Coordinates of C-alpha atoms in Angstrom, one line a residue:
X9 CA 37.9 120.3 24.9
X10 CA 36.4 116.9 23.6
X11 CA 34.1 115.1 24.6
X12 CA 33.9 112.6 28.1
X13 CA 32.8 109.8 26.0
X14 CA 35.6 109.4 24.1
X15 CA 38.1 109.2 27.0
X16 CA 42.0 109.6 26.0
X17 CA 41.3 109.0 22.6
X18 CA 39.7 112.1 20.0
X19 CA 37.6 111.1 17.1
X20 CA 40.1 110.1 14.6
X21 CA 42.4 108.6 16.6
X22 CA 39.0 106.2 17.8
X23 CA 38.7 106.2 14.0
X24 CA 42.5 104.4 13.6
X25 CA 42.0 102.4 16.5
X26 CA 38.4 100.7 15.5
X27 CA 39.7 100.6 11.6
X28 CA 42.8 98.6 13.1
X29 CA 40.6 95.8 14.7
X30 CA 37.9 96.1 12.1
X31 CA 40.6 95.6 9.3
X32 CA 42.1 92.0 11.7
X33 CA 39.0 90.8 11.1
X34 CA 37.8 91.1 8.1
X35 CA 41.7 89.4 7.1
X36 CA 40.7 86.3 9.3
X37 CA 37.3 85.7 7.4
X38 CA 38.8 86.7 4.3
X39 CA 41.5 83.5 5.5
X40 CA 39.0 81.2 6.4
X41 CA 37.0 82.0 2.9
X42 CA 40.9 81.7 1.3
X43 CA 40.7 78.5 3.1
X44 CA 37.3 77.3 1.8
X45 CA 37.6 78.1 -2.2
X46 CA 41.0 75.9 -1.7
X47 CA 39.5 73.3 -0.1
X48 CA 42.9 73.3 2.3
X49 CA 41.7 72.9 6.1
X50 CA 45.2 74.3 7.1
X51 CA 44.6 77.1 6.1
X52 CA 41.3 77.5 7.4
X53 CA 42.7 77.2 10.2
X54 CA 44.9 79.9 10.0
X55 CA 41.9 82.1 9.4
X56 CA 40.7 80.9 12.7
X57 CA 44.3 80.8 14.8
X58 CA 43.6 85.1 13.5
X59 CA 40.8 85.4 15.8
X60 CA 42.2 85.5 20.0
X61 CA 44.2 88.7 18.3
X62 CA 40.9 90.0 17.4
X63 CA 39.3 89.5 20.4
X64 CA 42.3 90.7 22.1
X65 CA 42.5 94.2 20.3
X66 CA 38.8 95.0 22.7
X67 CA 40.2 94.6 25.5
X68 CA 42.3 97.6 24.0
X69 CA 39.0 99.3 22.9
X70 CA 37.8 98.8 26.6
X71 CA 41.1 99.7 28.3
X72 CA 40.9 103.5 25.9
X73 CA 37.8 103.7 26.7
X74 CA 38.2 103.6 30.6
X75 CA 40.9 106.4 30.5
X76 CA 43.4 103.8 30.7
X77 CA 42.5 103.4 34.2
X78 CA 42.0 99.6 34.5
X79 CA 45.4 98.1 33.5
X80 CA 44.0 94.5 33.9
X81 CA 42.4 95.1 30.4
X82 CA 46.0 95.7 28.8
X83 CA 47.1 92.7 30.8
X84 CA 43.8 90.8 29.5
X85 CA 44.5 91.8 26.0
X86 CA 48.3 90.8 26.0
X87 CA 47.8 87.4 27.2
X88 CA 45.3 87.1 24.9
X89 CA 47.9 88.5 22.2
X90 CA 50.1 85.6 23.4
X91 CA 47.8 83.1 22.9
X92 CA 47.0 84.4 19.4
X93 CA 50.6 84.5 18.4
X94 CA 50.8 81.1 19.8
X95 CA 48.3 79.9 17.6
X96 CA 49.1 81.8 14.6
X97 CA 52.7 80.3 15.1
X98 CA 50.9 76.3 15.4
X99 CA 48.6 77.1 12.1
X100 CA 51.4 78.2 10.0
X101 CA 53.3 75.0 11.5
X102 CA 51.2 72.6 10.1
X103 CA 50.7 74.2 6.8
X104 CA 54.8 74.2 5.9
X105 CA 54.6 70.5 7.7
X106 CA 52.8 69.4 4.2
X107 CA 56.1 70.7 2.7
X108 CA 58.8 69.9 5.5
X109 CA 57.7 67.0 7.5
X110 CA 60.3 66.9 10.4
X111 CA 62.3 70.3 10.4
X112 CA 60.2 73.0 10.8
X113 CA 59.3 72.9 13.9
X114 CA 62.9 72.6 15.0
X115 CA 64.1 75.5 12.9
X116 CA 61.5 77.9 14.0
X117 CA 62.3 76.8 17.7
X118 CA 65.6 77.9 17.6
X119 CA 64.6 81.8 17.0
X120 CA 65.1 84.6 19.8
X121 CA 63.8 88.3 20.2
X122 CA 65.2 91.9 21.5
X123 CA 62.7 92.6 23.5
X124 CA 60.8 96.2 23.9
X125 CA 61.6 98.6 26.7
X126 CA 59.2 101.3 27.8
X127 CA 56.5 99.0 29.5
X128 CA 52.8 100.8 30.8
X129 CA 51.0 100.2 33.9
X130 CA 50.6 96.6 35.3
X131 CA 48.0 95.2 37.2
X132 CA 49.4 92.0 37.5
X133 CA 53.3 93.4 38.2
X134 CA 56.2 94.7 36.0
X135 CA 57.6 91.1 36.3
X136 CA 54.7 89.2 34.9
X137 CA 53.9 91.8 32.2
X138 CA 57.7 91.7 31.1
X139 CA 57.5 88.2 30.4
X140 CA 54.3 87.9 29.0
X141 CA 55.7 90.4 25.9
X142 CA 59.1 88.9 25.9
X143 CA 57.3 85.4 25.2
X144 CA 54.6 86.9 22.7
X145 CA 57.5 88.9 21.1
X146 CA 59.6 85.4 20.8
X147 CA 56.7 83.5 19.6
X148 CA 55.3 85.8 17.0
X149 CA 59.1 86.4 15.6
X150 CA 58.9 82.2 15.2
X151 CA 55.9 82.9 13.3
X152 CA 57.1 85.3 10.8
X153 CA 60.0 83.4 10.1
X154 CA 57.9 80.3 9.5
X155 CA 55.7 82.3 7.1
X156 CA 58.9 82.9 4.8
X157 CA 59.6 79.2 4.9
X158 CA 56.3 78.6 3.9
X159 CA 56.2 80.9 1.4
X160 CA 59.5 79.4 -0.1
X161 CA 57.9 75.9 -0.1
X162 CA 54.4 76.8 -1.2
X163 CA 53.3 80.3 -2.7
X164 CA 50.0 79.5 -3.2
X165 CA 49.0 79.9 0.7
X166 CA 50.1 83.4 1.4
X167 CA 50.7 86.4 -0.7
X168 CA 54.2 88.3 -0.8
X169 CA 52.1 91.5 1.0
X170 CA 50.3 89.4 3.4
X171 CA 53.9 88.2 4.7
X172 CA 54.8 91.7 4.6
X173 CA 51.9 93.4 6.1
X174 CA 52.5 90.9 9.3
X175 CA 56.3 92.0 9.4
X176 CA 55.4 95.7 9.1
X177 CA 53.7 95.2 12.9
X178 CA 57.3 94.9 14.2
X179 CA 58.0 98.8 12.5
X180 CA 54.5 99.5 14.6
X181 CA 56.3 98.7 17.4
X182 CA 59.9 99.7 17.4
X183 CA 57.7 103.3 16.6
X184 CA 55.4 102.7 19.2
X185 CA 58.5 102.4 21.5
X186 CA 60.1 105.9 20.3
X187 CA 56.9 107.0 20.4
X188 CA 56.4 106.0 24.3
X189 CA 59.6 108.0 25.1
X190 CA 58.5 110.7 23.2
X191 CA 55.7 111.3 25.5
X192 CA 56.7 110.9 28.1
X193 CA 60.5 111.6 28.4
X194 CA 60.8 114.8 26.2
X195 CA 57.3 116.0 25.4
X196 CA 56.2 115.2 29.6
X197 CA 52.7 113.5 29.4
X198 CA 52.0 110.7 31.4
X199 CA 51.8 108.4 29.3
X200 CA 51.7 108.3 25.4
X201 CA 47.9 107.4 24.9
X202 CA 47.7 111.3 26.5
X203 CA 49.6 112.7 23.6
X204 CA 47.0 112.2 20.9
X205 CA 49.2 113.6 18.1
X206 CA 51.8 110.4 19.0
X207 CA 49.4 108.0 19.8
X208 CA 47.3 108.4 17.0
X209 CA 50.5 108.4 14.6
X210 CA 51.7 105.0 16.2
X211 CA 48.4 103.3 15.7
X212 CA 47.9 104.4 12.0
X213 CA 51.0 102.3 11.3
X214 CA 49.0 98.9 12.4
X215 CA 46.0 100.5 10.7
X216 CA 48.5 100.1 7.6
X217 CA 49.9 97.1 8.3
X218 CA 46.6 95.2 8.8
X219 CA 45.6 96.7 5.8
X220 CA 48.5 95.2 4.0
X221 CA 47.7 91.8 5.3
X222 CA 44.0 92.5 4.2
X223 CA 44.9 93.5 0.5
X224 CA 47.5 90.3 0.1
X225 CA 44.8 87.8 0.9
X226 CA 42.1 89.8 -1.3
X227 CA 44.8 89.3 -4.5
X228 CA 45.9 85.8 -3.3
X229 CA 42.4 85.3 -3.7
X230 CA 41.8 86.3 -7.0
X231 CA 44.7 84.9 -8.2
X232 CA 43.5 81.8 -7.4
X233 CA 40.3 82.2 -8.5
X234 CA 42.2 83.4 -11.8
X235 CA 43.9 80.1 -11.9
X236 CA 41.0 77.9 -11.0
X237 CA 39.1 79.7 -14.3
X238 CA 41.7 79.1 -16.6
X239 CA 42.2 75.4 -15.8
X240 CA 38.8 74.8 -16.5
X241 CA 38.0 76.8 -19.0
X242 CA 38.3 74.4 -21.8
X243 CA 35.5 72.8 -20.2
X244 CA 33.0 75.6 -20.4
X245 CA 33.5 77.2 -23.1

């Protein structure tokens, strides 16, 4: 029944899971590179606020690949999380800031979260890893909304499927949630990385959503580019 290598996890749910973090990214260089043909440090640094949830989705990798038996690793890779959405939320800050000098910080301040129920394993205590998602969940609400705004102010920066693709990870979790209960309230596993079918199924709706993200920058891109060739075309022709 499987292999000991590959813990929990079978092969194509590793698959989902390594194609999730592989897909992150690949949408942080593609920012950065986004960042570079514009000639905008901003967003640049977006590309590079991207990376702490990168390095945060192997301490996932390393958590799966223990059994789930070292909880400190999901603890590890939600503070990290936290600092990612942190940083996401300050990159896309300054980038509306060229378009709203004063308010945006202040509006996207004001926004709260419903938090998630259905918490796993702590090593650091219930208490501490409640607060740690409620603050990441806050934060990286803050965040989506001040992508809208920035959208609305400047189009050019990010994509209508980039902004979606990052608000498709809140349908990753609410299902994630179910999916928790699932497992372990009516289908009786221990927890829901031991019902593969679930699990896997959960994780293929980030795989989708950084996929999403991935694609908008790729056509925000070339839409540029687009742009950039037709301005000067005159020139070169």
């Amino acid at each position: 029944m499987g292999h000991a290598w590959l813990g929990l996890l079978s092969l194509p749910n590793w698959f989902i899971h390594l194609s999730s973090s592989l897909e992150w990214g690949m949408a942080a260089l593609m920012m950065y590179r986004y960042g570079r043909i514009t000639g905008r440090a901003d967003i640049r640094f977006f590309g590079l606020s991207m990376l702490p949830h990168w390095f945060g989705s192997f301490f996932v990798l390393a958590y799966h690949i223990t059994t789930d038996s070292i909880p400190l690793l999901l603890d590890l890779s939600e503070t990290i999380n936290l600092l990612g959405s942190i940083s996401m939320l300050w990159a896309t800050l300054r980038i509306l800031k060229r378009s709203v000098p004063s308010r945006a910080s202040g509006i996207v301040g004001c926004i709260g979260a419903v938090m998630i129920a259905g918490k796993p394993q702590s090593y650091m205590g219930d208490d501490i890893f409640d607060a740690i998602l409620q603050i990441s969940s806050v934060v990286y609400i803050s965040f989506l909304v001040a992508m809208i705004m920035v959208r609305r102010k400047d189009p050019s920066v990010f994509s209508g499927l980039t902004i979606a693709g990052f608000w498709f990870v809140l349908v990753f979790i609410a299902v994630t949630v179910f999916f928790m209960f699932l497992a372990t309230e009516v289908r009786g596993f221990h927890s829901l990385s031991h019902d593969d079918l679930l699990h896997g199924s959960a994780e293929s709706l980030l795989t989708v959503s950084n996929l999403m993200i991935v694609l908008g920058i790729h056509r925000q891109t070339r839409w540029y580019e687009a742009r950039m060739r037709t301005l000067s075309g005159p020139e070169h022709s």
